[in-house]
CSV table of C-alpha atoms in Angstrom, one decimal:
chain,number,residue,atom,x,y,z
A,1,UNK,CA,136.1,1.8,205.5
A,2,UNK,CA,139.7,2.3,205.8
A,3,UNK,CA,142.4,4.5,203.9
A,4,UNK,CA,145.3,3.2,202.4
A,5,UNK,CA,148.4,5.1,201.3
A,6,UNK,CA,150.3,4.1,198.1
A,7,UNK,CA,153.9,5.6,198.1
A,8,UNK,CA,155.5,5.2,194.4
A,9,UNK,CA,158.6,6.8,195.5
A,10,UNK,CA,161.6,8.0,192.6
A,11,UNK,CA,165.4,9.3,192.9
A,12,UNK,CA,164.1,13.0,192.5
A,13,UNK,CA,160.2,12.4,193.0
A,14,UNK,CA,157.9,10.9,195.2
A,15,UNK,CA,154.2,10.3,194.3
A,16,UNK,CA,151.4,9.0,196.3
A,17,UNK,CA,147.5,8.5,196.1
A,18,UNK,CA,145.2,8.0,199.0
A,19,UNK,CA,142.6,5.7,198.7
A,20,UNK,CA,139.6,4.8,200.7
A,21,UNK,CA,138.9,1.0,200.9
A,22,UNK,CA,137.1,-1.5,199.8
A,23,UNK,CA,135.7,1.3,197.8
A,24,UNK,CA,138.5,1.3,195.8
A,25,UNK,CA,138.4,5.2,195.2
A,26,UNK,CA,140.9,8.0,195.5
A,27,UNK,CA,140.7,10.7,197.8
A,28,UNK,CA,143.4,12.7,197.3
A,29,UNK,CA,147.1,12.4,195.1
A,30,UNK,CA,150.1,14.2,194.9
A,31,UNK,CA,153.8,14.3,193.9
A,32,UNK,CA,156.7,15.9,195.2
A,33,UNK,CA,158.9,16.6,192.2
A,34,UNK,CA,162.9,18.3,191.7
A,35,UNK,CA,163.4,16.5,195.5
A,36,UNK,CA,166.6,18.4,197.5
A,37,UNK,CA,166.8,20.8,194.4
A,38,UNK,CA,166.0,24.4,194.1
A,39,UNK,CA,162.2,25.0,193.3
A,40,UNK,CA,161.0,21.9,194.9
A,41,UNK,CA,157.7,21.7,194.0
A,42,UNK,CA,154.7,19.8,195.7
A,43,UNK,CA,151.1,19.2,194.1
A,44,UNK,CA,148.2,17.6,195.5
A,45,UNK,CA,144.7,16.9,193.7
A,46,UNK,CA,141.7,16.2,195.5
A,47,UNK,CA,138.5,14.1,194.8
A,48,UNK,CA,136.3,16.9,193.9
A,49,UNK,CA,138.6,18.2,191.5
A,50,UNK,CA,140.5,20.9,193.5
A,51,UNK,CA,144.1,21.4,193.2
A,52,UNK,CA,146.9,23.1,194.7
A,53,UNK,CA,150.2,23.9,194.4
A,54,UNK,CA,153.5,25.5,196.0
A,55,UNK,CA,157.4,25.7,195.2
A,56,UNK,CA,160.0,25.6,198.2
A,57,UNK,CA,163.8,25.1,197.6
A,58,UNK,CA,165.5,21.8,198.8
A,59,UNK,CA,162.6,20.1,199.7
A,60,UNK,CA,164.0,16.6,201.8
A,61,UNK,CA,162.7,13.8,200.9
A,62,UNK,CA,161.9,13.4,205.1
A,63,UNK,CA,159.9,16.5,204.5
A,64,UNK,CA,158.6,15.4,201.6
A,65,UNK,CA,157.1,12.7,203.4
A,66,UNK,CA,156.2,14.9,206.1
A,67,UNK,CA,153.9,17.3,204.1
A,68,UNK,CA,152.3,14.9,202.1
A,69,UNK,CA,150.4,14.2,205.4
A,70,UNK,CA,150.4,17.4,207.2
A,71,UNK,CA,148.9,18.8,203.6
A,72,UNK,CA,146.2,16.0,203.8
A,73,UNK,CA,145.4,17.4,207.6
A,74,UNK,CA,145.6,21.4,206.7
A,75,UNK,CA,142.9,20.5,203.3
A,76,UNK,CA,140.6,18.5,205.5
A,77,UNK,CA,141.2,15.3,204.2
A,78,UNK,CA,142.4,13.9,207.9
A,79,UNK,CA,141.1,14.8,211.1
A,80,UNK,CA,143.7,12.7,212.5
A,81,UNK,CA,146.8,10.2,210.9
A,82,UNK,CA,145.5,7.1,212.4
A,83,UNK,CA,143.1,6.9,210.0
A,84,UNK,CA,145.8,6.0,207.1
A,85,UNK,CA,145.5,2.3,208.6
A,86,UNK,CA,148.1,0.9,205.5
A,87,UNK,CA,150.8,2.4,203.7
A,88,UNK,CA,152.3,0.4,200.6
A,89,UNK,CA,155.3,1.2,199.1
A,90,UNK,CA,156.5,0.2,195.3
A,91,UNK,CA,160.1,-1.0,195.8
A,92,UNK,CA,161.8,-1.5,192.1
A,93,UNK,CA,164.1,-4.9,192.9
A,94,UNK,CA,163.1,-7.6,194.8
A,95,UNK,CA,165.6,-9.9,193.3
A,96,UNK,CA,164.8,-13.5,193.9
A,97,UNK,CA,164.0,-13.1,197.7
A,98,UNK,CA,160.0,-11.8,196.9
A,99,UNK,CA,158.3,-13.4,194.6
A,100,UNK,CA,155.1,-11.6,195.5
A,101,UNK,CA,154.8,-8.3,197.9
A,102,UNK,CA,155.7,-8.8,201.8
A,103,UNK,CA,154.6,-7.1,205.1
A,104,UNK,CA,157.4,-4.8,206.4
A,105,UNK,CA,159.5,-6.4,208.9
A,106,UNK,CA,162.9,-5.2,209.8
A,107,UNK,CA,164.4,-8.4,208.0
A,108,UNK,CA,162.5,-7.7,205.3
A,109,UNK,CA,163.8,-3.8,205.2
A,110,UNK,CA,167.3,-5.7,205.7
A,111,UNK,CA,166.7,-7.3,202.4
A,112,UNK,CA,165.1,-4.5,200.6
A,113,UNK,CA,168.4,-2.7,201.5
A,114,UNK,CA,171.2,-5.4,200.4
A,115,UNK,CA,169.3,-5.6,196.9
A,116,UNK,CA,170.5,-1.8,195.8
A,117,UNK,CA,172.7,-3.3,193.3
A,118,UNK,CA,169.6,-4.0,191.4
A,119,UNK,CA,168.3,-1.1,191.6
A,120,UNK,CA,171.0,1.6,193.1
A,121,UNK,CA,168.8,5.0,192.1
A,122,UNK,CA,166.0,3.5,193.6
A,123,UNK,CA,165.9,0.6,196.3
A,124,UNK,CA,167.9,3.2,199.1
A,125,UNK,CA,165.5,6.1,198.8
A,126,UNK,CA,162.5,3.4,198.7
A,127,UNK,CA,164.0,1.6,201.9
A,128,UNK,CA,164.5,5.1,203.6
A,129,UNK,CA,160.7,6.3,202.7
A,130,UNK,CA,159.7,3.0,204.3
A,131,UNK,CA,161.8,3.9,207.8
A,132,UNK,CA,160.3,7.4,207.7
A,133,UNK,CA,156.7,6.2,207.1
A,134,UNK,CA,157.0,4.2,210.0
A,135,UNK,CA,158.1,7.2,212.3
A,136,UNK,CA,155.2,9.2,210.7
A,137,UNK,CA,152.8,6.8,211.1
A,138,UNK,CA,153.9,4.2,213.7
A,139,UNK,CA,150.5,2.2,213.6
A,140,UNK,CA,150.1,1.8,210.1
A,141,UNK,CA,150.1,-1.8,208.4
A,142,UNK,CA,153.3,-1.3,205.9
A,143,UNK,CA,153.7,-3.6,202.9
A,144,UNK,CA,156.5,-3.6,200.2
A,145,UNK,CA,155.2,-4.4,196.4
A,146,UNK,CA,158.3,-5.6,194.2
A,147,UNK,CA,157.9,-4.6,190.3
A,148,UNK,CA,160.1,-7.4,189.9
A,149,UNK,CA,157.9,-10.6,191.9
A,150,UNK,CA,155.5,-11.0,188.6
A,151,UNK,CA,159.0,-12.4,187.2
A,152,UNK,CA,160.3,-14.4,189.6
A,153,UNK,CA,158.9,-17.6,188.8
A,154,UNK,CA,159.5,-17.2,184.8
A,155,UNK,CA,160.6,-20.8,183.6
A,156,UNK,CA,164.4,-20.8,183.5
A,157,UNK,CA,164.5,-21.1,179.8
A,158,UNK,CA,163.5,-17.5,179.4
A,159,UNK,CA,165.0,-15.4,183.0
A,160,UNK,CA,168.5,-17.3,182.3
A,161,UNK,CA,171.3,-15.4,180.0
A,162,UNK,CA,173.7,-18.1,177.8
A,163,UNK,CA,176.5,-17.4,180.3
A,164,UNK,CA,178.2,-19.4,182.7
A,165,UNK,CA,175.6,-21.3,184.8
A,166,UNK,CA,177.8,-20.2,187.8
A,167,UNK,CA,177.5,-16.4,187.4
A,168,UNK,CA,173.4,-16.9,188.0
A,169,UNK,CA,174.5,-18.9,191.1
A,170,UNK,CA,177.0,-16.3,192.9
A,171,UNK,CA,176.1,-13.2,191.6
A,172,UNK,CA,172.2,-13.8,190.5
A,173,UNK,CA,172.8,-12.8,187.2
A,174,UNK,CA,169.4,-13.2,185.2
A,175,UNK,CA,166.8,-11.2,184.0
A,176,UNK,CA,164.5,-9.5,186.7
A,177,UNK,CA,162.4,-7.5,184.5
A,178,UNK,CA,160.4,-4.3,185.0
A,179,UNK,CA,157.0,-2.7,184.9
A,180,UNK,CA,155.6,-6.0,186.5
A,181,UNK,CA,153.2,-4.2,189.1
A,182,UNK,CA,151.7,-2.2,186.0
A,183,UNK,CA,151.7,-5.2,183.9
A,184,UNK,CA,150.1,-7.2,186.5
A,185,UNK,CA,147.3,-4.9,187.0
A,186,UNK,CA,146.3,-4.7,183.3
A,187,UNK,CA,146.7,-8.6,182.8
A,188,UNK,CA,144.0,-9.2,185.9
A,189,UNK,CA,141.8,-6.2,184.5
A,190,UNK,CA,141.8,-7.5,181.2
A,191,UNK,CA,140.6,-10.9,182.1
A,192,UNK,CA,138.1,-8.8,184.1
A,193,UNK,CA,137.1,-7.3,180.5
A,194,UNK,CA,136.6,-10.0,178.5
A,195,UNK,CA,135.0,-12.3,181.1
A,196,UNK,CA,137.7,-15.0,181.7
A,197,UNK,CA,140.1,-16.1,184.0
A,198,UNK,CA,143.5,-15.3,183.4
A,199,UNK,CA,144.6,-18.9,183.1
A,200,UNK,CA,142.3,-19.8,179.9
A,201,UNK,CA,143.9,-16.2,178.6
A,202,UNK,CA,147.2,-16.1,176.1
A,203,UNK,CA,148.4,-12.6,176.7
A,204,UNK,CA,150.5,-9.6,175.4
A,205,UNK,CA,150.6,-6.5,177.3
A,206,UNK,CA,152.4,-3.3,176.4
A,207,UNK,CA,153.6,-0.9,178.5
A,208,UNK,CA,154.5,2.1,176.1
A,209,UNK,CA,156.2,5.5,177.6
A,210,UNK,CA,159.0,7.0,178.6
A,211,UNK,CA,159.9,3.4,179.9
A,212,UNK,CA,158.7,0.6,177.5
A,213,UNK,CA,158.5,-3.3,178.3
A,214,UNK,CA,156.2,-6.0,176.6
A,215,UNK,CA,154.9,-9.1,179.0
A,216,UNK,CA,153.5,-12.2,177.6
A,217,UNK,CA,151.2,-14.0,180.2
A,218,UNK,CA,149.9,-17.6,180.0
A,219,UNK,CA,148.4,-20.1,182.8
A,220,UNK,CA,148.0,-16.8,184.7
A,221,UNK,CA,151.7,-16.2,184.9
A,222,UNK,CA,154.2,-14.1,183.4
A,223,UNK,CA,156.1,-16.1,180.5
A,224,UNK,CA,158.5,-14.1,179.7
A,225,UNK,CA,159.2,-10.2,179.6
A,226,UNK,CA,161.6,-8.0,177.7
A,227,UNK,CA,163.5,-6.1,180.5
A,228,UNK,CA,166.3,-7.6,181.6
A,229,UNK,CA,169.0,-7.8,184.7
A,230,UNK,CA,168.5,-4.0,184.3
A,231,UNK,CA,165.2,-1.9,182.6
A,232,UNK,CA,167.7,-0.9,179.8
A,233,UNK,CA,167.0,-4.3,178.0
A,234,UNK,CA,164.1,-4.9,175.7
A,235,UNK,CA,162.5,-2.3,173.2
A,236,UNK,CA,163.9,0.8,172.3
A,237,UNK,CA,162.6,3.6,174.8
A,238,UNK,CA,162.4,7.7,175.0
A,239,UNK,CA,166.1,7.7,175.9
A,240,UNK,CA,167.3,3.9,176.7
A,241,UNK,CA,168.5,1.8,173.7
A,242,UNK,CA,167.1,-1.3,174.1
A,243,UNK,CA,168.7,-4.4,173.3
A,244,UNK,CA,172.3,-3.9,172.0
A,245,UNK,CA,175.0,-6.3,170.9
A,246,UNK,CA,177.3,-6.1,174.1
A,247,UNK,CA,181.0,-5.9,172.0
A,248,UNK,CA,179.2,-2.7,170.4
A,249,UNK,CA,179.1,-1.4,173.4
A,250,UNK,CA,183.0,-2.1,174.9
A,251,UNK,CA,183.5,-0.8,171.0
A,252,UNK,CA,182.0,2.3,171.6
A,253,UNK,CA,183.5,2.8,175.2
A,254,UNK,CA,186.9,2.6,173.3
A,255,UNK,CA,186.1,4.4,170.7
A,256,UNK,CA,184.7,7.5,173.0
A,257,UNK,CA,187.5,6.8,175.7
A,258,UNK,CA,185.1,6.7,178.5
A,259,UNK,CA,184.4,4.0,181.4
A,260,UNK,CA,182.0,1.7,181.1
A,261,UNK,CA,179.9,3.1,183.6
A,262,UNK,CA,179.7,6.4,181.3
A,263,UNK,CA,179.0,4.3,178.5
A,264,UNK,CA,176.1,2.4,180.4
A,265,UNK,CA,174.8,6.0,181.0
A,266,UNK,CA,174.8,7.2,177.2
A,267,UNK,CA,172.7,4.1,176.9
A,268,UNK,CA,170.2,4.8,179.7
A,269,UNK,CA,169.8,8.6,179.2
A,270,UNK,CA,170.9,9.8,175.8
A,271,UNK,CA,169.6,6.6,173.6
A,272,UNK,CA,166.5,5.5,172.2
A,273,UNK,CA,164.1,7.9,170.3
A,274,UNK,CA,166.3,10.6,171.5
A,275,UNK,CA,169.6,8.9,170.4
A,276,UNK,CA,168.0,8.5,166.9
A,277,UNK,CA,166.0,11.2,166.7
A,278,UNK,CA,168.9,14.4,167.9
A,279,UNK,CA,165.3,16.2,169.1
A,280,UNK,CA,163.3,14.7,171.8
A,281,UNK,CA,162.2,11.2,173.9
A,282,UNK,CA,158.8,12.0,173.8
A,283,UNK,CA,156.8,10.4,170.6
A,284,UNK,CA,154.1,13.5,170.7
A,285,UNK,CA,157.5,15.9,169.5
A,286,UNK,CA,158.4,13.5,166.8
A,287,UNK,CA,155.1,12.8,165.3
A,288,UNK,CA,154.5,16.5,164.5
A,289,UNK,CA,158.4,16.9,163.0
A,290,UNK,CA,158.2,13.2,161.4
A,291,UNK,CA,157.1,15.2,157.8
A,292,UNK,CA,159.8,17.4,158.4
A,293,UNK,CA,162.0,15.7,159.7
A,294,UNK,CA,163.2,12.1,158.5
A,295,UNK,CA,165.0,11.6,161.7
A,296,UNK,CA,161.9,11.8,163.6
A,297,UNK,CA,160.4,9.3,161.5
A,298,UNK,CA,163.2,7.0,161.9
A,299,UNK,CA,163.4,7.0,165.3
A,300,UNK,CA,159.2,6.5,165.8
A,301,UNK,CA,159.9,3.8,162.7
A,302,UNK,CA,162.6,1.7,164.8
A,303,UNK,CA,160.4,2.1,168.1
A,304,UNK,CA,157.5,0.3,166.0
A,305,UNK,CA,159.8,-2.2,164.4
A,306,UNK,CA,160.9,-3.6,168.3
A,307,UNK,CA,157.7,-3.5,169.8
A,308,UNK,CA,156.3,-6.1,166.9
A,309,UNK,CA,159.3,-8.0,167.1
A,310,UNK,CA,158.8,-8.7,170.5
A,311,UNK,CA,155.3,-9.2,170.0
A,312,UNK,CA,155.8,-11.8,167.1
A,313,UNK,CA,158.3,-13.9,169.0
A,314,UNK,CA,156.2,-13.9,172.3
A,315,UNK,CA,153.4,-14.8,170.1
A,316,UNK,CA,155.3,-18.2,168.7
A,317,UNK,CA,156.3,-18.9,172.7
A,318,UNK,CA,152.6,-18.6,173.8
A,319,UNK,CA,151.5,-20.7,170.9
A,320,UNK,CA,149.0,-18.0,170.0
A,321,UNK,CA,147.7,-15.1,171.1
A,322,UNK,CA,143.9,-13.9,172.6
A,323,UNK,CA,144.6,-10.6,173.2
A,324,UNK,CA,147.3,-7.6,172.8
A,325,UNK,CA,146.9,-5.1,175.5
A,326,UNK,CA,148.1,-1.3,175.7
A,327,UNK,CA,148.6,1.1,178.4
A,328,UNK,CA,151.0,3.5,179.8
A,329,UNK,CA,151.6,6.6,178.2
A,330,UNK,CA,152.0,6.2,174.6
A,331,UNK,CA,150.0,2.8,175.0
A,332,UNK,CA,146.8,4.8,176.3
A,333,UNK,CA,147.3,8.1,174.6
A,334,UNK,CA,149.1,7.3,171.1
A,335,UNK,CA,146.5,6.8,168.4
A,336,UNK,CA,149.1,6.8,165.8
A,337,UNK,CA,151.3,4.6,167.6
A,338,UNK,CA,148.5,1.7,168.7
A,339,UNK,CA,147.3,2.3,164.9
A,340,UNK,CA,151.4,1.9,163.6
A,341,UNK,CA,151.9,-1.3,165.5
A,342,UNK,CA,148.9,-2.9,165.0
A,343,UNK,CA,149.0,-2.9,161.1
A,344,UNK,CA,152.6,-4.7,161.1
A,345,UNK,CA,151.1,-7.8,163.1
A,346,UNK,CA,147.8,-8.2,160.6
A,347,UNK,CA,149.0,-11.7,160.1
A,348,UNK,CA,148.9,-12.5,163.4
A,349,UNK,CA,145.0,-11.5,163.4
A,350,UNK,CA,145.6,-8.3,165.2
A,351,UNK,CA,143.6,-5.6,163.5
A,352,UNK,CA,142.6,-2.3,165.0
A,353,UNK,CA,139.3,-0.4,163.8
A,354,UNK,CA,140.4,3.1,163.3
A,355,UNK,CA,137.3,4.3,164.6
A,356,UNK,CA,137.2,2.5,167.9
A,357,UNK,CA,140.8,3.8,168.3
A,358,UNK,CA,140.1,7.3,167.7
A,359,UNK,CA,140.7,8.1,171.7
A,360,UNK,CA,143.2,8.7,174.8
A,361,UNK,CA,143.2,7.3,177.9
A,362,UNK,CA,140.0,5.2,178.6
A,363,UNK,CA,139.4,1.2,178.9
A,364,UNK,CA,138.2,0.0,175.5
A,365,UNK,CA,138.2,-2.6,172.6
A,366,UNK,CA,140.0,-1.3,169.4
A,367,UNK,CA,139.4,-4.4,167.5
A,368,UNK,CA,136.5,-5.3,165.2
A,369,UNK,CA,134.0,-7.8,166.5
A,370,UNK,CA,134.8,-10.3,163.8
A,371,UNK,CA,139.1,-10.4,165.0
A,372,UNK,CA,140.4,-13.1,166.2
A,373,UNK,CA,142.4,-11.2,168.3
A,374,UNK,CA,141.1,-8.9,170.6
A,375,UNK,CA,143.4,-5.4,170.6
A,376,UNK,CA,142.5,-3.4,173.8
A,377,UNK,CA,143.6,-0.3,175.9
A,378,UNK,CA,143.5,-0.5,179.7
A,379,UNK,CA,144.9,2.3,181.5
A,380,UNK,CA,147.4,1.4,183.8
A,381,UNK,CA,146.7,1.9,187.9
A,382,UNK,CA,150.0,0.6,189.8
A,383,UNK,CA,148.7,2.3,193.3
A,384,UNK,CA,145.2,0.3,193.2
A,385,UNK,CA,147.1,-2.4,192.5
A,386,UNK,CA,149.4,-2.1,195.4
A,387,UNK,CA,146.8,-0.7,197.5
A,388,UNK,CA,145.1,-4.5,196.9
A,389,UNK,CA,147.9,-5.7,198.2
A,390,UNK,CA,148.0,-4.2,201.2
A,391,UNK,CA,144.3,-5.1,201.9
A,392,UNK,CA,145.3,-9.2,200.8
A,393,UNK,CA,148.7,-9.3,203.2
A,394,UNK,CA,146.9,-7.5,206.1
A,395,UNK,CA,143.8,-9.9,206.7
């Protein structure tokens, strides 16, 4: 038995679960959230159930780090750090360098480091957790698991933008994609489901929150996905537009006399349901106004409307579809929302029994028997998944 540390570490948070292996089962999890701000605040949960919680201003993310382990110590959960024998850390951009997730070398930190430009808020602070992990716990296995390997091997046709070939070549200018370490897990758990290998399996998942992507999987790989060189592309999202005609945008900058980096922000942070809605990012808000309010309809209307377009034209690359999967927030939890989406795709043979559907957050079929297409949710679990890495790269 061994524990193994998953680090899932943000610009302002940092959250982690400890898990004891093989057993595959958490021992403790926590988050550090409003990082170098006043009233820092730091949580931890435990197996049994117990919880606690304290606010302290400016909390570093080096102290961060620093309590997450001295905590585990002070509530028992560690007699001594050695035994965390593996530490894995999500890293957001690996670019084209990892396709799949890599033991920590300092080359490999190098690397992590000269990718920022894919990721600027989050490849630095994930490349200095890594350094401080490795002065906190100086024997621990450390591995790096890229969100962005389950799309490095997408055929050209579908990573490659109609620009010059020669921009891909100097600059790397294609689409990375997002999400891939939760859509990986769900993929493999849903084959695990329905009894198949993931090979014989032609798959849609959707990741629906905050952050929404959509991932079509077939031969046991990622086909295509609908982030792009950035997470702003694909669906619309709580605050991120989605796709967009680029000219609409250097429109928009002119119009609004602002920099393109401003305008890039309005379309990252003040977009998407919020944009539409002029109320709130987060579905559960507009689905109680949506009578009221026809703006909050809208905006949950247009979320719907990309979601099945992606689903339809993924659909016609796989050459059919066995499954559509949900998960994340709004994918686990939105009963009105799986309900919304399914009935727009009742042509493809997607077809969700209200009644099976009538719950939040747990692994089930929402489908009839008879469908042709099975409609599940699988809750998302990025840290086992990362965890399992950890375990696979250090036999």
């Amino acid at each position: 038995m061994s524990k193994i540390l998953a680090v899932n570490a943000g610009s302002s948070t940092l959250k982690w679960k400890l898990f004891s292996m093989p057993e595959e089962t958490v021992i403790a999890s926590g988050m550090v959230d409003r990082l170098n701000l006043p009233g820092s605040v730091f949580k931890v949960k435990l197996a049994n159930g117990q919880k606690y919680e304290e606010t302290q201003d400016n909390i570093t993310n080096k102290l961060a780090a620093a309590m997450v382990l001295t905590r585990l110590k002070s509530y028992g959960i560690l007699k001594h750090l050695s035994e965390i024998t593996g530490v894995g850390h999500r890293i957001v951009a690996g670019g084209e360098v990892f396709k799949d997730s890599a033991v920590i070398t300092p080359i490999v930190l190098k690397q992590i480091k000269e990718l920022k430009d894919y990721a600027p808020l989050h490849n630095p602070v994930q490349a200095y957790y890594i350094e401080v992990f490795e002065q906190l716990l100086p024997e621990a296995h450390e591995v790096a698991v890229f969100d962005t390997s389950l799309y490095a091997q997408m055929p050209e046709v579908n990573y490659l933008y109609g620009i010059p070939y020669e921009y891909y070549e100097k600059f790397g200018a294609r689409k990375y994609g997002a999400h891939g370490t939760s859509h990986r897990y769900v993929a493999h758990r849903t084959a695990e489901l329905l009894g198949k290998p993931l090979e014989d399996l032609k798959l849609i998942t959707l990741h629906l929150g905050s952050g929404s992507s959509v991932t079509a999987f077939k031969d046991g790989h990622a086909l295509d996905t609908s982030m792009g060189f950035t997470p702003l592309a694909g669906v619309m999202m709580g605050t991120r537009s989605g796709d967009i005609d680029p000219s609409l945008v250097a429109y928009l900058a002119e119009k609004l006399d602002v920099t393109m980096p401003k305008m890039i922000d309005i379309l990252n942070h003040k977009s998407g349901l919020l944009g539409v809605s002029e109320l709130s990012p987060d579905q559960r808000d507009l689905e109680k106004t949506q009578d009221e309010r026809p703006k909050s309809k809208l905006a949950l209307d247009m979320f719907v409307n990309r979601v099945v377009r992606y689903v339809g034209s993924y659909t016609a690359e796989l050459g059919g579809l066995d499954a559509l999967v949900f998960t994340a927030g709004s994918g686990e939890n939105g009963i009105a929302m799986r309900q919304a989406i399914a009935d727009k795709l009742g042509y493809l043979g997607v077809t969700i029994d209200p009644e099976k559907n009538d719950f939040r957050g747990e692994e089930r079929v929402v489908s009839p028997d008879s469908a042709p297409v099975k409609v599940m949710v699988v809750p998302t679990n990025e840290e086992l998944m990362i965890v399992r890495d950890v375990v696979r790269l250090s036999r």
